[in-house]
Coordinates of C-alpha atoms in Angstrom, one line a residue:
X1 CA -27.2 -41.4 67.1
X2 CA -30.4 -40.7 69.0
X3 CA -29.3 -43.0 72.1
X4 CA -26.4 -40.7 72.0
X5 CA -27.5 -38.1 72.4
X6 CA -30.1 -39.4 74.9
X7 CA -27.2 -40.1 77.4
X8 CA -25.4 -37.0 76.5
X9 CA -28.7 -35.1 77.3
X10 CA -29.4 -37.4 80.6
X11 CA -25.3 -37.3 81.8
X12 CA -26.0 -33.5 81.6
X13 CA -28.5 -33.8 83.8
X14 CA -27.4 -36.1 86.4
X15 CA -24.3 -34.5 86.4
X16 CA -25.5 -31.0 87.1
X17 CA -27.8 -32.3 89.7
X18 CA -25.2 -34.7 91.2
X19 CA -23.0 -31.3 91.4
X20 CA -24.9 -29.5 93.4
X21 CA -26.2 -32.3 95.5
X22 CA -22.7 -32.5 96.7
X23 CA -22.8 -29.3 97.3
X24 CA -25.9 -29.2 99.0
X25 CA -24.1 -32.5 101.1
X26 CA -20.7 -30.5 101.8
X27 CA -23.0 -27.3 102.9
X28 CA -25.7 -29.0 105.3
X29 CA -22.6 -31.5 106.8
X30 CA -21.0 -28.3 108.3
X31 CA -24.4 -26.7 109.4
X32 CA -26.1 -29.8 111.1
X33 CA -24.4 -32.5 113.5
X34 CA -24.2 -36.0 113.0
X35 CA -27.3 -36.8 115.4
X36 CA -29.3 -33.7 113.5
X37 CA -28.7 -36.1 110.2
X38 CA -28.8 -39.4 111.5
X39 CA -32.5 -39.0 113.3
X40 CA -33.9 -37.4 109.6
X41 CA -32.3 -40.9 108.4
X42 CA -35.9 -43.1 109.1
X43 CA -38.0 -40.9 107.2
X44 CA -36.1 -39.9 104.3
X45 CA -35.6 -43.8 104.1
X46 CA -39.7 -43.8 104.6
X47 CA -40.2 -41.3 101.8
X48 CA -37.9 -43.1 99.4
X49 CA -39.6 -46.5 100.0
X50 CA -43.3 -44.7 99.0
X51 CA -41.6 -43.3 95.9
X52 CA -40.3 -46.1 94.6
X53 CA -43.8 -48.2 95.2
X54 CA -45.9 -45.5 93.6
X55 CA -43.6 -45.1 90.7
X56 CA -44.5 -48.8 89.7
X57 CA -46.5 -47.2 86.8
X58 CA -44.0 -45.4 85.3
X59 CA -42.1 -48.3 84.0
X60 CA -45.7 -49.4 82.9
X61 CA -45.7 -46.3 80.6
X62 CA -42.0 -46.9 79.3
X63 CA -42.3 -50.6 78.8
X64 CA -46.0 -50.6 77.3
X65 CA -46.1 -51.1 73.2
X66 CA -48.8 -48.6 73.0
X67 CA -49.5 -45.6 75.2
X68 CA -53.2 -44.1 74.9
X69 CA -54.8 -41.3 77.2
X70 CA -56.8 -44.5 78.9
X71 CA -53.8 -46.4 80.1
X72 CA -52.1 -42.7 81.1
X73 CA -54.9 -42.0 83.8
X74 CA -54.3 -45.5 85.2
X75 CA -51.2 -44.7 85.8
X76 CA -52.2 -41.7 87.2
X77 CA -55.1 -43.5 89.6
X78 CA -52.5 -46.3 90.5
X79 CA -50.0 -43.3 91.8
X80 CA -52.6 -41.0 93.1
X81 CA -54.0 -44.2 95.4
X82 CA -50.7 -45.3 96.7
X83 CA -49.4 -41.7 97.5
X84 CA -52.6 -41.4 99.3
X85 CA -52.6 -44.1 101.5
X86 CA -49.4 -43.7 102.2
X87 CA -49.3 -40.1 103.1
X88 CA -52.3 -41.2 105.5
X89 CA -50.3 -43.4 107.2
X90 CA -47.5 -41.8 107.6
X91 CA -49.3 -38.8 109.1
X92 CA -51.1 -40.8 111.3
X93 CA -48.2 -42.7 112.7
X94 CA -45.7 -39.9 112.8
X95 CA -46.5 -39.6 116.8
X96 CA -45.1 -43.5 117.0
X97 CA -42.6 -43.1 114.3
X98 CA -41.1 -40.0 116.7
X99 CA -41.3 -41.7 119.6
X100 CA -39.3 -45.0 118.6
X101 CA -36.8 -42.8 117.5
X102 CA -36.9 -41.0 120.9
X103 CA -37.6 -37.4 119.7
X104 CA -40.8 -35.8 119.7
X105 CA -39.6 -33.0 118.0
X106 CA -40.7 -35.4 114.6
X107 CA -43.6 -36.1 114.8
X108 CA -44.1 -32.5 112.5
X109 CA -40.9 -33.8 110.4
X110 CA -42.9 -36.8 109.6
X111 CA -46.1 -35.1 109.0
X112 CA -44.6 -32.6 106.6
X113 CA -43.1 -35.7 104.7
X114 CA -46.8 -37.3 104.6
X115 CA -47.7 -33.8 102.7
X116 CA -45.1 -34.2 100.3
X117 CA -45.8 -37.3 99.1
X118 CA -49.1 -36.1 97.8
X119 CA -47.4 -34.3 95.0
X120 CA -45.5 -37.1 92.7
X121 CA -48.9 -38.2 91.1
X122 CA -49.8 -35.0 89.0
X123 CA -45.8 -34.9 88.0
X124 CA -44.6 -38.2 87.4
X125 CA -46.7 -39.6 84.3
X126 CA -45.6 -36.8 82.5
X127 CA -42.0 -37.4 83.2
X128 CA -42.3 -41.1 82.7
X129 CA -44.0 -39.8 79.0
X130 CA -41.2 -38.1 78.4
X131 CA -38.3 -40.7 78.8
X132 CA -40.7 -43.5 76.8
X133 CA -39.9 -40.7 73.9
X134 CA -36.3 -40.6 75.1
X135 CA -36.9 -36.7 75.2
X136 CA -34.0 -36.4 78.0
X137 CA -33.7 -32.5 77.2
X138 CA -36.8 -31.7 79.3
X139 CA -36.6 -34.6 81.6
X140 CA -33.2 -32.7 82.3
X141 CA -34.7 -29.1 82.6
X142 CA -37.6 -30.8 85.0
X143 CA -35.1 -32.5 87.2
X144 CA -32.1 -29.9 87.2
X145 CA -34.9 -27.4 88.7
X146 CA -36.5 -29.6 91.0
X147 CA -32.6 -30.1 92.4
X148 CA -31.9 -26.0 92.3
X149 CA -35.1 -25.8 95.0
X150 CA -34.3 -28.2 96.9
X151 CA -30.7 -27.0 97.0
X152 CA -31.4 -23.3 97.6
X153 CA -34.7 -24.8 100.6
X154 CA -32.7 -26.9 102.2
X155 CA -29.6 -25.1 102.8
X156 CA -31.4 -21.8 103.6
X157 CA -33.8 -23.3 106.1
X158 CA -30.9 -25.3 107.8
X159 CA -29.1 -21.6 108.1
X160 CA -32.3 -20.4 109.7
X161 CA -32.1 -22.7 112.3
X162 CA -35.1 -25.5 111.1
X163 CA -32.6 -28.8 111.6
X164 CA -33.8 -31.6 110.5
X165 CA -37.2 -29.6 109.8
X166 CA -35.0 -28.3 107.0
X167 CA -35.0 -32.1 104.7
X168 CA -39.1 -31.9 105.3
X169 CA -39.5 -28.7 104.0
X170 CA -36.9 -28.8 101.0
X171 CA -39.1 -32.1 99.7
X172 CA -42.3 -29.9 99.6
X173 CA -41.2 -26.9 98.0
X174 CA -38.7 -28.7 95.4
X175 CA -42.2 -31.0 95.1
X176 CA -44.5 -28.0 93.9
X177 CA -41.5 -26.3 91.5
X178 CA -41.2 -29.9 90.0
X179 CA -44.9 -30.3 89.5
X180 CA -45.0 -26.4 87.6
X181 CA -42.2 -27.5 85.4
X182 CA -43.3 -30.9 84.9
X183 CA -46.5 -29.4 83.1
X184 CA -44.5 -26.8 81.5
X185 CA -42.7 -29.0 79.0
X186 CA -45.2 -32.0 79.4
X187 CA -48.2 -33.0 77.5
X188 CA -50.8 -32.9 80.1
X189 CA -53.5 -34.0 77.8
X190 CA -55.4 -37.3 79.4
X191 CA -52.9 -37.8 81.7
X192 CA -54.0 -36.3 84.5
X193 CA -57.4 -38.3 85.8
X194 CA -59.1 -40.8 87.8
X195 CA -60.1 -43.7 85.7
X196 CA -61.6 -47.6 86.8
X197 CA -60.3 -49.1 83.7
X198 CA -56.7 -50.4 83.3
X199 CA -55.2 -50.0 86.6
X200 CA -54.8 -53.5 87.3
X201 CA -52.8 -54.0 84.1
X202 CA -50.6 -51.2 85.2
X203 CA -50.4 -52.7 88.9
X204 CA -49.6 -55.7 87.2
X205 CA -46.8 -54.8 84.7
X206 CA -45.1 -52.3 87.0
X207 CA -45.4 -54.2 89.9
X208 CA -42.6 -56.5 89.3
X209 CA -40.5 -53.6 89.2
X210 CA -41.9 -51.4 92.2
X211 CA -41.2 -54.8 94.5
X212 CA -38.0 -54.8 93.0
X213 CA -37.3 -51.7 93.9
X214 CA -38.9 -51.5 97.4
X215 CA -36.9 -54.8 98.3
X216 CA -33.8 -53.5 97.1
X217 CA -34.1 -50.2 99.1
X218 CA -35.1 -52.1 102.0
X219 CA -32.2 -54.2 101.9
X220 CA -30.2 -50.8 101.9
X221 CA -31.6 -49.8 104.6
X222 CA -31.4 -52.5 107.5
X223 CA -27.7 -50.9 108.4
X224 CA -29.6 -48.1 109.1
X225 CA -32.4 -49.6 110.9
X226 CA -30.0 -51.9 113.2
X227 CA -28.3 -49.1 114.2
X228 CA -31.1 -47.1 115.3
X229 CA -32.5 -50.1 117.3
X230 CA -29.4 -50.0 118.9
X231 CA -29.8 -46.2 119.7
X232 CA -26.7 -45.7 117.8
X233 CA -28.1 -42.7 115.8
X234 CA -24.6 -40.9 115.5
X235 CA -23.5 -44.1 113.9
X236 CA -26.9 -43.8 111.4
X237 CA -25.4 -40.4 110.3
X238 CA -21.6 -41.7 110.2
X239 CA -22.9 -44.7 108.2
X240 CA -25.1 -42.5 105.6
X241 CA -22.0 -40.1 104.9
X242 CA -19.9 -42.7 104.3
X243 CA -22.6 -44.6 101.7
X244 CA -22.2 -41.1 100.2
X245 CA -18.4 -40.9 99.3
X246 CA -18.6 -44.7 98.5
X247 CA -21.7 -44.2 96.1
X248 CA -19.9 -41.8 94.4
X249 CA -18.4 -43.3 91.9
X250 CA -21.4 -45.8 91.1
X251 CA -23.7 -42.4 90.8
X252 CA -21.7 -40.3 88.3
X253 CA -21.7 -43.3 86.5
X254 CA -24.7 -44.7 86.1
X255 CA -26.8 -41.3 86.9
X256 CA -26.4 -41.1 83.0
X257 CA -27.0 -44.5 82.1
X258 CA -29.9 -45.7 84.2
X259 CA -32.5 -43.3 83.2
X260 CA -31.6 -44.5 79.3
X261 CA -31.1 -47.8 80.0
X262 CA -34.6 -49.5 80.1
X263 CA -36.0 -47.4 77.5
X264 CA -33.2 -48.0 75.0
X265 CA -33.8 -51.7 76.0
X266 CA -37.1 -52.5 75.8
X267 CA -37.2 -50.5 72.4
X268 CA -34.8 -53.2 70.9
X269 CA -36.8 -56.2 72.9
X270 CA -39.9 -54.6 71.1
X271 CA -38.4 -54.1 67.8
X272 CA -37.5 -58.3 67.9
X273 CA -33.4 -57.1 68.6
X274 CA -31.0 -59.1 70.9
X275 CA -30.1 -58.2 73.7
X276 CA -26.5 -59.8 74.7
X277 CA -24.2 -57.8 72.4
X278 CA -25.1 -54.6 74.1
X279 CA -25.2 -55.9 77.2
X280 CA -21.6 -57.1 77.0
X281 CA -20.9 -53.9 75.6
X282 CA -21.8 -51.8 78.1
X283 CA -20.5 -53.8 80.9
X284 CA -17.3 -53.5 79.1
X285 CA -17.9 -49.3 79.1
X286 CA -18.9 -49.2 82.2
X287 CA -16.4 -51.6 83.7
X288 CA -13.9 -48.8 81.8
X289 CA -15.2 -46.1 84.4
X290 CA -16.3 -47.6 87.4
X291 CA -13.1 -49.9 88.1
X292 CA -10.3 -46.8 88.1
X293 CA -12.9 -44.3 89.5
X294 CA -13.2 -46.8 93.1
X295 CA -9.8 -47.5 93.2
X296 CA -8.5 -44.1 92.8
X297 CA -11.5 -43.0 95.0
X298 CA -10.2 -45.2 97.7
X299 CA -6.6 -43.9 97.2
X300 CA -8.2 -40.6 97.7
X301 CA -10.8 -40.9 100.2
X302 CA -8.9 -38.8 103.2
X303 CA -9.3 -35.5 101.0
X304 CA -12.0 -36.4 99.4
X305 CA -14.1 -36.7 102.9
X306 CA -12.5 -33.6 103.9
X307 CA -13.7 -31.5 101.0
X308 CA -17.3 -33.0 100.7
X309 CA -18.3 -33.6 104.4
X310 CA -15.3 -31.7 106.3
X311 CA -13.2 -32.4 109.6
X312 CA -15.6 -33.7 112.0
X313 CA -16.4 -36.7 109.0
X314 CA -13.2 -38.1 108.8
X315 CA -13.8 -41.3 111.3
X316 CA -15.4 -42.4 108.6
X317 CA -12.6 -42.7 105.6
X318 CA -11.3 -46.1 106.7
X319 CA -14.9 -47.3 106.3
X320 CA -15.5 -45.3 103.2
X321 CA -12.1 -47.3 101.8
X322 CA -14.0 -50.9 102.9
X323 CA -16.8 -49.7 100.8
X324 CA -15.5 -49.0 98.0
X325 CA -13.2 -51.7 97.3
X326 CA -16.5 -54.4 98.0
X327 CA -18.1 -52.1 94.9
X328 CA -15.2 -53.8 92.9
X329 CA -17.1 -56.7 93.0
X330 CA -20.3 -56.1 91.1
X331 CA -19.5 -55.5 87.8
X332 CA -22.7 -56.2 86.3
X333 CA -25.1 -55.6 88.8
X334 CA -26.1 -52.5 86.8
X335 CA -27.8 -54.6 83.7
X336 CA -29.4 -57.3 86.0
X337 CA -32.2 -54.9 86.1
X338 CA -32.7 -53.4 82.7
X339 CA -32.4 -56.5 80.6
X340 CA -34.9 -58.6 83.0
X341 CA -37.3 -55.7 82.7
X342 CA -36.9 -55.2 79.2
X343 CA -37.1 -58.9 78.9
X344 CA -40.4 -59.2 81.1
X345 CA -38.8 -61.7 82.9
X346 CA -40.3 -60.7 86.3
X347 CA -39.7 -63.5 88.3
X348 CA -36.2 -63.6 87.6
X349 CA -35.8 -59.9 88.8
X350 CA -37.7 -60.3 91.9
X351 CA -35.6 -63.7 92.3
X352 CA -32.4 -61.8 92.1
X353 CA -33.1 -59.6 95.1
X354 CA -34.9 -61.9 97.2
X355 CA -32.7 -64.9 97.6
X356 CA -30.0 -63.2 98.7
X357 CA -31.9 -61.2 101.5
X358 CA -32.0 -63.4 104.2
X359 CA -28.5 -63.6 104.2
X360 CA -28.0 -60.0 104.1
X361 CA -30.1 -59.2 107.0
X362 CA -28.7 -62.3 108.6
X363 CA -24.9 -60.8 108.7
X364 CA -25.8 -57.1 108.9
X365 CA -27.8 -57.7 112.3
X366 CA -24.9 -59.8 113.3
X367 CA -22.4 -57.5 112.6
X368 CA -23.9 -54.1 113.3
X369 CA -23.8 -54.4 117.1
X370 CA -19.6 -54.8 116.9
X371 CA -19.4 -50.9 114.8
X372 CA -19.7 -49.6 111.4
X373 CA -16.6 -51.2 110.4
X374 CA -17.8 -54.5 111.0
X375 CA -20.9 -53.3 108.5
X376 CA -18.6 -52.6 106.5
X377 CA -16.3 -55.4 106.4
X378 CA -19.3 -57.5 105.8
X379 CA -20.0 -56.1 102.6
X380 CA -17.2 -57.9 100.9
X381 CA -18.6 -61.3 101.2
X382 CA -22.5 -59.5 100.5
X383 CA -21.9 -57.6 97.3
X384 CA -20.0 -60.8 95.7
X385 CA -23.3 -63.0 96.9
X386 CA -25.8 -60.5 95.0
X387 CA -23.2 -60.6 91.8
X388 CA -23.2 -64.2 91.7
X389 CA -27.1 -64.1 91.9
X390 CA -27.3 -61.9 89.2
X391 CA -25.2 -63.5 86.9
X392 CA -27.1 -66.5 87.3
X393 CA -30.6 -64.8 86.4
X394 CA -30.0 -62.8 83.4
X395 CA -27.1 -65.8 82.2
X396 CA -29.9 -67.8 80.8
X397 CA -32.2 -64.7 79.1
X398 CA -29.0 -63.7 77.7
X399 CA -26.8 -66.9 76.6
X400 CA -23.9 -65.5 78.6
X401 CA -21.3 -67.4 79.5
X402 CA -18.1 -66.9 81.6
X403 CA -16.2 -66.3 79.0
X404 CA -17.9 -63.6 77.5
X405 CA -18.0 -62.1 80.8
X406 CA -14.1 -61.8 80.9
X407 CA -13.8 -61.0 77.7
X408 CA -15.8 -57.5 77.9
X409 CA -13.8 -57.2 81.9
X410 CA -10.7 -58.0 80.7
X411 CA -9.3 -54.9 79.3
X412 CA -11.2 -52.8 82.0
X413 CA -8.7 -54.2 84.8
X414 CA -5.7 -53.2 82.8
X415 CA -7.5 -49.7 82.4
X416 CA -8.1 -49.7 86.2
X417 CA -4.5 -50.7 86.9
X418 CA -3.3 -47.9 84.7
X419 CA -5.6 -45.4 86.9
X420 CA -4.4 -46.2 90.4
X421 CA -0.7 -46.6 89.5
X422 CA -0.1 -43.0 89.5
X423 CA -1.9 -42.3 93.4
X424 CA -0.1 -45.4 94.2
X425 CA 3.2 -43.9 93.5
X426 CA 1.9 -40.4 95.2
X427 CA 0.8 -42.8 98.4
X428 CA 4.4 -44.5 98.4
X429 CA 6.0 -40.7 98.4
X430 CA 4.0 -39.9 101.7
X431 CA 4.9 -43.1 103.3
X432 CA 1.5 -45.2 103.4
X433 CA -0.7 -42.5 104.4
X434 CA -3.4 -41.6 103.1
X435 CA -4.2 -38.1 105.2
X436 CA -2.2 -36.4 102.0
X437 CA -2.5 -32.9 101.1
X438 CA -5.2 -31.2 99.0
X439 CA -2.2 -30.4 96.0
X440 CA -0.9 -33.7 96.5
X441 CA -4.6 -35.4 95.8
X442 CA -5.1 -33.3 92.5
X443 CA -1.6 -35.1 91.2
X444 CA -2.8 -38.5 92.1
X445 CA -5.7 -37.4 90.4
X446 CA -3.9 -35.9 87.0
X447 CA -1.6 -39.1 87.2
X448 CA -4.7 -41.2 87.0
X449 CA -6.4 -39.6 84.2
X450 CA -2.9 -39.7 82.4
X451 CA -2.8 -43.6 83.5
X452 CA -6.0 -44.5 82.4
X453 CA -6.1 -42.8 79.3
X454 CA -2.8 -44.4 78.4
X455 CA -4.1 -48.0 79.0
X456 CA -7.7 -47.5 77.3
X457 CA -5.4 -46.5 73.8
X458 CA -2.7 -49.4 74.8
X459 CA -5.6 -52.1 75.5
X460 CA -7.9 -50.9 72.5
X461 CA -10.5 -50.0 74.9
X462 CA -14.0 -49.8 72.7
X463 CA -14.3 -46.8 75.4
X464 CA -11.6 -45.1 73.6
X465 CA -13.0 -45.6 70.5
X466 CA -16.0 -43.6 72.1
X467 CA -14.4 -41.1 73.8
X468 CA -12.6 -40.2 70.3
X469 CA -15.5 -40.3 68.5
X470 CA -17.1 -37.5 71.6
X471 CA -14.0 -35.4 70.5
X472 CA -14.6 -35.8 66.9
X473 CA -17.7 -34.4 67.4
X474 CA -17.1 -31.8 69.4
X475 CA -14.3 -30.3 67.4
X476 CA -16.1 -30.4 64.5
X477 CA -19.1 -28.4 66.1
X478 CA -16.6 -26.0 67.6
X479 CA -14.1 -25.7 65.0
X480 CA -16.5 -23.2 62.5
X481 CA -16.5 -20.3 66.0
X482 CA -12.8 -20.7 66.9
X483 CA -11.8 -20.9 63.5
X484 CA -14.1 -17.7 62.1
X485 CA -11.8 -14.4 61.4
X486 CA -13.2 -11.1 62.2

């Protein structure tokens, strides 16, 4: 019951925040050009590489047996250090940075960015604290109002004319609300302060998972970075706007589950628990949602583009189609990460991003000069090569076979066929095309809903076990105020 309501608490706030950052998206599309977003594309890719290397201690906190005051200033010196470093070189080679991207116009943009990483140190042990104890309540009113700033910044300094100035300054001010929240609802009590014991031990633990992520976000980056080289920056922007109709699917998803996921984990790796049954469960679950949700998605991407990005974004839907249907083929790239982690099976994880890299870089530099649909393309024989990878890592840690692997998919293609049937039939009306009407997109997407609903009750779906038991509880909660007379 308590991871229950620890997703419900973290899909709440995902969801929220993913709301309005689509928002934010479908605002700032329409305000800036495609070269005004593609040129911010280096450093936000800059700022999200830092923050993933100096959150390496926050899966230290989560993971760790025992938290004391002692280990929770490591963590703190361990962030405070990189963030510093970093921000020092950033700043100091923003003039560089500017000119390979052949505007000197951001050389402040980068500068601003080096001042924003400063803050994540004095907020981010506290929030790390806080999903350890699974409290996702406040992690939710911490991040939710971190994503309100940032929304109302960066959308009123694009109005006012700042550009690109507008993503720099948005990071700093969301930076300083988060950090006045953050200590709100935290317990600041020894966490904040510079310590020389422990810090290696949290380098040590966490580092597995900060190189994990830094490689991983590199990797998701060299489209972007052969592009540039290129001087192709409109086709940087193109590319990131079309990563962010593709993603959507995979984020409303696992926005929920991801924060949960390694905590829940490692709690049942620490309590002596296996780890395979739940594992194969939630593939199945998610599976259930991910499956119908990119291939109605990709049915739907014409309106879809046009409402989140607008007109001058639709060269990208064909791409947008590509990317989606390569997502198909990851099913359960999603636990690779958690159960390693939880596991401490370090090598593994780092094993499971780094073979395949070569390859990746390999086919992305060789395809990137021929267009983004080449990029594209190319991702149908990459995403199955990091799936096959994966499988092979956690398949020993785990004991899982093929067969259990079809078993917990099996039902979730027949709930995916159920979905798309319906925009299928809506596509066959309008002849093939898939530039359809805003009214005839929300029947596609009420004829999905209806399809996939009737093949997770046909199928036995453990899903629609779950979402009955959600409605059970809901009614119940409800039922005394609708049903109270006057």
């Amino acid at each position: 019951m308590r991871l229950r309501r620890a997703l419900a608490l973290s899909a709440a706030d995902r969801y929220v925040s993913m709301v309005i950052g689509a928002l934010v998206i479908a605002a700032v599309s329409r305000i800036l050009s495609p070269e005004e977003v593609g040129v911010t594309v280096l450093g936000m890719t800059l700022f999200a590489l830092v923050d993933l290397v100096r959150d390496i201690p926050t899966t230290y906190l989560v993971q760790r047996h025992e938290v004391t005051g002692a280990t929770t200033r490591a963590a703190f010196t361990v962030m405070l250090g990189i963030s510093a470093v970093a921000a020092a070189i950033v700043f100091l080679a923003a003039p560089a940075l500017a000119a390979y991207q052949g505007e000197e116009g951001l050389t402040g943009f980068f500068r601003v960015l080096a001042l924003a990483l400063l803050l994540g140190p004095f907020e981010r042990p506290l929030t790390a604290l806080l999903r350890r104890e699974l409290a996702f309540g406040r992690v939710a009113l911490v991040n939710v109002t971190s994503v309100v700033a940032n929304a109302v910044l960066m959308v009123g300094l694009a109005l006012l004319g700042f550009s690109y100035m507008a993503f720099a300054w948005a990071l700093v001010g969301s930076g300083l609300v988060t950090l006045v929240v953050a200590h709100a609802v935290g317990d600041r009590r020894h966490v904040i302060g510079l310590t020389r014991r422990g810090w290696t031990e949290a380098l040590r633990i966490g580092g597995a998972s900060g190189l994990w992520g830094l490689i991983s976000r590199l990797t998701d980056t060299v489209p972007h970075i052969v592009f540039g080289a290129h001087g192709m920056l409109a086709t940087v922007g193109l590319y990131g706007r079309a990563q962010t109709v593709a993603d959507m699917p995979g984020k409303l998803l696992l926005a929920a589950i991801w924060p949960v996921a390694l905590p829940a984990l490692a709690a049942r790796q620490r309590g002596g628990e296996g780890l395979k049954g739940p594992v194969l469960n939630a593939i199945g679950l998610l599976s259930a949602v991910q499956w119908p949700a990119l291939l109605v998605l990709a049915c739907l991407a014409h309106p879809a583009t046009l409402i989140l990005l607008g007109p001058q974004w639709l060269s990208v839907v064909p791409v947008v189609q590509v990317m989606l249907v390569a997502r198909l083929l990851a099913p359960i790239d999603v636990v690779v990460y958690p159960v390693l982690m939880a596991q401490g099976r370090t090598l593994r994880l780092l094993m499971s991003v780094v073979l395949p890299m070569p390859v990746y870089v390999m086919v992305i530099v060789l395809a990137a000069p021929h267009g983004l649909m080449a990029v594209a393309l190319s991702f149908l024989v990459l995403v199955p090569l990091y799936s096959v990878v994966g499988y092979v890592c956690i398949r020993g840690p785990l004991a899982l076979g093929l067969a259990d692997l079809a078993r917990a998919l099996g039902k979730s293609a027949v709930a995916a066929g159920g979905a798309v049937a319906g925009p299928a039939v809506v596509l066959a009306m309008e002849g093939f095309r898939f530039d359809i009407s805003i009214p005839m997109a929300m029947l596609s997407g009420i004829l999905a809903c209806a399809g996939w609903s009737a093949a997770l009750a046909a199928t036995g779906h453990p899903l629609w076990a779950e979402l009955k038991r959600s409605f059970d509880v809901v009614r119940h909660r409800t039922a005394p105020h609708f049903g109270a007379r006057p």
